[in-house]
Amino acid sequence: MASLQNSPTLHQTLFHNSFPQKRGASRSSRRESISFIVKAAQVPSPSNSTGSLSQDRPGRRQVIAIGSTSPLVFLFNQHSYSFAAENKKGFLPVLDKKDGYTFLYPFGWQEVVIEGQDKVFKDVIEPLESVSVNMIPTGKQDIREFGSPQEVGETLIKKVLAPSTQKTKIIEATEQDIDGKAYYRFEFIAQAPNYTRHALSTVSIGNGKFYTLTTGANERRWGKMKDRLQTVIDSFKIFNV
């Protein structure tokens, strides 16, 4: 655990997560407290209603959504093949062929840009409802080399996933094996003076990187959102690139 606890790169890079630093009492002040850029979706013209093109980070990936009711099919310029993403009602898929990960996020969340994060989606009305993905290089081959789920979870939550000014509590830490790869999952709460966020995280190692996906919601909406957020966590997978 020493290497994880003393890694300044891990702390500095992952700390820019979906937890806002300041929160107001009203929805408008909550929105003003977070600086981000919403990537507006292009609306297809009537003459081209069968598909829409969205490009994320020029030269990195292109996604084509084929049809409004058929399963989404993703075509990537970097590779000469297509990938049929899982069509789960109420969710949209993300497939990153460059960095080697995939996950689902709730329909209606907007993609935003936050420095230090590879991918972030938020509900613009309830900004505590979000999902973010981050990666840093690592020489480790397996997440278990950093310690047990409880040890890794406590370190990440206290030093990385929540501001140091917030009171945190880890509720559960578990290990899952997916296609022969170990994933750690954590459920925790982070309490600020005027709100409490209930969150889920999953971490794993692959492609020479330490991957972290975190999602969560305001505690007052946890009962409504927990099943949807669990779907996000369950959908996260790393693959070799």
CSV table of C-alpha atoms in Angstrom, one decimal:
chain,number,residue,atom,x,y,z
A,1,MET,CA,0.0,0.0,0.0
A,2,ALA,CA,2.9,2.4,0.4
A,3,SER,CA,3.2,2.9,-3.3
A,4,LEU,CA,-0.4,3.9,-3.6
A,5,GLN,CA,-0.5,6.1,-0.5
A,6,ASN,CA,2.7,8.0,-1.5
A,7,SER,CA,1.9,8.5,-5.2
A,8,PRO,CA,1.7,12.3,-5.8
A,9,THR,CA,0.7,11.6,-9.5
A,10,LEU,CA,-2.3,9.5,-8.4
A,11,HIS,CA,-3.4,12.2,-5.9
A,12,GLN,CA,-3.0,15.2,-8.2
A,13,THR,CA,-4.5,13.5,-11.3
A,14,LEU,CA,-7.5,11.8,-9.8
A,15,PHE,CA,-8.5,14.6,-7.3
A,16,HIS,CA,-10.1,16.6,-10.1
A,17,ASN,CA,-13.2,14.4,-10.0
A,18,SER,CA,-16.9,15.0,-10.0
A,19,PHE,CA,-17.1,16.3,-6.4
A,20,PRO,CA,-17.7,20.0,-6.5
A,21,GLN,CA,-15.5,22.1,-4.2
A,22,LYS,CA,-18.3,24.5,-3.2
A,23,ARG,CA,-22.0,23.9,-3.0
A,24,GLY,CA,-24.9,26.3,-2.7
A,25,ALA,CA,-28.4,25.8,-1.3
A,26,SER,CA,-30.2,26.4,-4.6
A,27,ARG,CA,-30.0,24.6,-7.9
A,28,SER,CA,-28.7,27.7,-9.7
A,29,SER,CA,-25.8,28.2,-7.3
A,30,ARG,CA,-25.0,24.5,-7.5
A,31,ARG,CA,-24.7,24.8,-11.3
A,32,GLU,CA,-22.6,28.0,-11.0
A,33,SER,CA,-20.2,26.2,-8.6
A,34,ILE,CA,-18.9,23.8,-11.3
A,35,SER,CA,-17.0,25.0,-14.3
A,36,PHE,CA,-17.5,22.8,-17.3
A,37,ILE,CA,-18.3,22.8,-20.9
A,38,VAL,CA,-21.4,21.0,-22.1
A,39,LYS,CA,-20.9,19.3,-25.5
A,40,ALA,CA,-24.2,19.9,-27.3
A,41,ALA,CA,-25.5,17.0,-29.3
A,42,GLN,CA,-26.0,17.6,-33.0
A,43,VAL,CA,-29.6,17.3,-34.1
A,44,PRO,CA,-29.9,15.5,-37.4
A,45,SER,CA,-31.7,17.2,-40.2
A,46,PRO,CA,-34.9,15.7,-41.6
A,47,SER,CA,-33.0,14.7,-44.7
A,48,ASN,CA,-30.6,12.7,-42.6
A,49,SER,CA,-32.8,11.4,-39.8
A,50,THR,CA,-31.3,7.9,-40.0
A,51,GLY,CA,-28.1,8.8,-38.3
A,52,SER,CA,-26.1,11.4,-36.5
A,53,LEU,CA,-22.3,11.9,-36.2
A,54,SER,CA,-20.6,13.0,-33.0
A,55,GLN,CA,-16.8,13.6,-32.9
A,56,ASP,CA,-15.1,13.6,-29.5
A,57,ARG,CA,-11.6,15.1,-29.4
A,58,PRO,CA,-10.5,15.6,-33.0
A,59,GLY,CA,-8.5,12.7,-34.3
A,60,ARG,CA,-9.3,10.5,-31.3
A,61,ARG,CA,-12.6,8.8,-31.9
A,62,GLN,CA,-15.7,9.1,-34.1
A,63,VAL,CA,-19.0,7.6,-33.2
A,64,ILE,CA,-21.9,7.1,-35.5
A,65,ALA,CA,-25.3,6.3,-34.0
A,66,ILE,CA,-27.3,4.3,-36.6
A,67,GLY,CA,-31.1,4.7,-36.3
A,68,SER,CA,-33.2,6.0,-33.5
A,69,THR,CA,-34.6,2.6,-32.3
A,70,SER,CA,-32.0,0.1,-33.4
A,71,PRO,CA,-29.0,-0.9,-31.2
A,72,LEU,CA,-26.2,1.6,-31.4
A,73,VAL,CA,-23.3,0.6,-33.7
A,74,PHE,CA,-20.0,2.3,-33.2
A,75,LEU,CA,-17.6,2.7,-36.0
A,76,PHE,CA,-14.0,3.8,-35.3
A,77,ASN,CA,-11.6,5.3,-37.8
A,78,GLN,CA,-8.6,4.0,-35.8
A,79,HIS,CA,-9.7,0.4,-36.4
A,80,SER,CA,-11.1,-1.4,-39.5
A,81,TYR,CA,-14.0,-3.0,-37.6
A,82,SER,CA,-17.3,-2.1,-35.9
A,83,PHE,CA,-18.5,-2.8,-32.4
A,84,ALA,CA,-22.2,-3.4,-31.5
A,85,ALA,CA,-22.7,-2.0,-28.0
A,86,GLU,CA,-25.1,-3.4,-25.5
A,87,ASN,CA,-28.6,-1.8,-26.0
A,88,LYS,CA,-29.8,-1.4,-22.4
A,89,LYS,CA,-33.0,0.7,-21.9
A,90,GLY,CA,-32.4,4.0,-20.3
A,91,PHE,CA,-28.6,4.0,-20.9
A,92,LEU,CA,-26.1,5.0,-23.5
A,93,PRO,CA,-22.8,3.3,-24.2
A,94,VAL,CA,-19.3,4.6,-24.2
A,95,LEU,CA,-16.5,2.6,-26.0
A,96,ASP,CA,-13.0,4.0,-26.0
A,97,LYS,CA,-10.9,1.9,-28.4
A,98,LYS,CA,-7.8,4.0,-27.8
A,99,ASP,CA,-7.6,3.7,-24.0
A,100,GLY,CA,-9.4,0.3,-23.7
A,101,TYR,CA,-12.5,0.7,-21.7
A,102,THR,CA,-16.3,0.7,-22.0
A,103,PHE,CA,-19.2,1.6,-19.8
A,104,LEU,CA,-22.9,2.7,-19.8
A,105,TYR,CA,-24.3,6.0,-18.5
A,106,PRO,CA,-27.9,7.1,-17.9
A,107,PHE,CA,-29.7,8.6,-20.9
A,108,GLY,CA,-30.0,12.4,-20.5
A,109,TRP,CA,-26.7,13.0,-18.9
A,110,GLN,CA,-24.5,15.5,-20.7
A,111,GLU,CA,-20.8,15.1,-21.5
A,112,VAL,CA,-18.7,17.8,-19.9
A,113,VAL,CA,-15.0,18.6,-20.0
A,114,ILE,CA,-13.2,18.6,-16.6
A,115,GLU,CA,-9.4,19.0,-16.5
A,116,GLY,CA,-7.7,15.8,-15.4
A,117,GLN,CA,-10.5,13.5,-16.4
A,118,ASP,CA,-10.6,11.3,-19.5
A,119,LYS,CA,-14.4,11.2,-19.6
A,120,VAL,CA,-17.2,12.8,-17.6
A,121,PHE,CA,-21.0,12.8,-17.9
A,122,LYS,CA,-23.3,14.7,-15.6
A,123,ASP,CA,-27.0,15.5,-15.0
A,124,VAL,CA,-27.0,19.3,-15.5
A,125,ILE,CA,-29.9,19.7,-13.0
A,126,GLU,CA,-28.5,17.5,-10.3
A,127,PRO,CA,-24.7,17.9,-10.8
A,128,LEU,CA,-23.8,15.5,-8.0
A,129,GLU,CA,-25.2,12.8,-10.3
A,130,SER,CA,-22.3,12.0,-12.5
A,131,VAL,CA,-19.8,9.5,-13.8
A,132,SER,CA,-16.1,10.1,-14.4
A,133,VAL,CA,-13.2,8.0,-15.7
A,134,ASN,CA,-9.6,8.6,-15.0
A,135,MET,CA,-6.4,6.8,-15.9
A,136,ILE,CA,-2.8,7.1,-14.7
A,137,PRO,CA,0.3,5.0,-15.8
A,138,THR,CA,1.4,2.2,-13.5
A,139,GLY,CA,4.0,-0.5,-13.4
A,140,LYS,CA,1.7,-2.9,-11.6
A,141,GLN,CA,0.0,-5.7,-13.4
A,142,ASP,CA,-2.9,-6.4,-11.0
A,143,ILE,CA,-4.9,-4.2,-8.7
A,144,ARG,CA,-4.3,-6.7,-5.9
A,145,GLU,CA,-0.6,-5.7,-5.8
A,146,PHE,CA,-1.8,-2.4,-4.1
A,147,GLY,CA,-3.4,-4.3,-1.2
A,148,SER,CA,-6.9,-5.5,-0.2
A,149,PRO,CA,-10.1,-3.9,-1.4
A,150,GLN,CA,-10.6,-2.3,2.0
A,151,GLU,CA,-7.0,-0.9,2.0
A,152,VAL,CA,-7.1,0.5,-1.5
A,153,GLY,CA,-10.6,1.9,-1.0
A,154,GLU,CA,-9.8,3.7,2.2
A,155,THR,CA,-6.7,5.3,0.7
A,156,LEU,CA,-8.4,6.4,-2.5
A,157,ILE,CA,-11.5,7.8,-0.8
A,158,LYS,CA,-9.6,9.8,1.8
A,159,LYS,CA,-6.8,11.0,-0.5
A,160,VAL,CA,-8.2,11.1,-4.0
A,161,LEU,CA,-11.9,10.6,-4.5
A,162,ALA,CA,-13.1,13.3,-2.0
A,163,PRO,CA,-11.7,16.6,-0.9
A,164,SER,CA,-9.7,16.4,2.3
A,165,THR,CA,-12.1,18.8,4.0
A,166,GLN,CA,-15.0,16.3,3.7
A,167,LYS,CA,-15.8,13.6,6.2
A,168,THR,CA,-15.8,10.2,4.4
A,169,LYS,CA,-17.0,6.8,5.3
A,170,ILE,CA,-16.5,3.6,3.3
A,171,ILE,CA,-19.6,1.4,3.4
A,172,GLU,CA,-18.4,-1.6,1.5
A,173,ALA,CA,-15.3,-2.8,-0.4
A,174,THR,CA,-15.4,-5.9,-2.6
A,175,GLU,CA,-13.5,-7.7,-5.3
A,176,GLN,CA,-14.9,-9.0,-8.6
A,177,ASP,CA,-13.4,-11.1,-11.3
A,178,ILE,CA,-14.5,-10.2,-14.8
A,179,ASP,CA,-13.0,-12.2,-17.7
A,180,GLY,CA,-10.0,-13.1,-15.6
A,181,LYS,CA,-9.3,-9.5,-14.5
A,182,ALA,CA,-9.6,-8.3,-10.9
A,183,TYR,CA,-11.7,-5.2,-10.1
A,184,TYR,CA,-12.2,-3.5,-6.8
A,185,ARG,CA,-15.5,-1.8,-6.0
A,186,PHE,CA,-16.2,0.7,-3.3
A,187,GLU,CA,-19.4,2.2,-1.9
A,188,PHE,CA,-18.8,5.3,0.2
A,189,ILE,CA,-20.2,8.6,1.4
A,190,ALA,CA,-18.5,12.0,1.5
A,191,GLN,CA,-20.1,14.7,3.7
A,192,ALA,CA,-19.7,18.4,3.1
A,193,PRO,CA,-21.2,21.1,5.3
A,194,ASN,CA,-24.3,21.5,3.1
A,195,TYR,CA,-24.6,18.2,1.2
A,196,THR,CA,-23.7,14.5,1.3
A,197,ARG,CA,-22.7,12.5,-1.7
A,198,HIS,CA,-23.3,8.8,-1.9
A,199,ALA,CA,-20.9,7.3,-4.4
A,200,LEU,CA,-19.7,4.1,-6.0
A,201,SER,CA,-16.2,3.5,-7.5
A,202,THR,CA,-14.5,0.7,-9.4
A,203,VAL,CA,-10.8,0.4,-10.1
A,204,SER,CA,-8.6,-2.0,-12.0
A,205,ILE,CA,-5.4,-2.2,-13.9
A,206,GLY,CA,-4.7,-2.9,-17.6
A,207,ASN,CA,-2.7,-1.7,-20.5
A,208,GLY,CA,-0.2,-0.3,-18.1
A,209,LYS,CA,-2.8,2.0,-16.5
A,210,PHE,CA,-4.6,2.4,-13.2
A,211,TYR,CA,-8.3,3.0,-14.2
A,212,THR,CA,-10.8,4.6,-11.9
A,213,LEU,CA,-14.5,5.0,-12.6
A,214,THR,CA,-16.6,6.9,-10.0
A,215,THR,CA,-20.3,7.6,-10.0
A,216,GLY,CA,-22.7,9.0,-7.4
A,217,ALA,CA,-25.6,11.2,-6.4
A,218,ASN,CA,-26.8,13.4,-3.6
A,219,GLU,CA,-27.7,11.3,-0.5
A,220,ARG,CA,-31.3,12.6,-0.6
A,221,ARG,CA,-31.6,11.0,-4.1
A,222,TRP,CA,-29.7,7.8,-3.4
A,223,GLY,CA,-32.8,5.7,-3.0
A,224,LYS,CA,-34.0,6.7,-6.5
A,225,MET,CA,-30.6,6.5,-8.2
A,226,LYS,CA,-28.8,3.6,-6.6
A,227,ASP,CA,-29.9,1.0,-9.1
A,228,ARG,CA,-29.0,3.1,-12.1
A,229,LEU,CA,-25.6,3.9,-10.6
A,230,GLN,CA,-25.0,0.3,-9.9
A,231,THR,CA,-25.7,-0.5,-13.6
A,232,VAL,CA,-23.0,2.1,-14.5
A,233,ILE,CA,-20.5,0.4,-12.2
A,234,ASP,CA,-21.4,-3.1,-13.4
A,235,SER,CA,-20.9,-2.1,-17.0
A,236,PHE,CA,-17.4,-0.8,-16.6
A,237,LYS,CA,-14.9,-3.1,-18.3
A,238,ILE,CA,-11.2,-2.8,-19.5
A,239,PHE,CA,-9.9,-4.6,-22.6
A,240,ASN,CA,-6.5,-4.9,-24.1
A,241,VAL,CA,-5.4,-2.3,-26.7
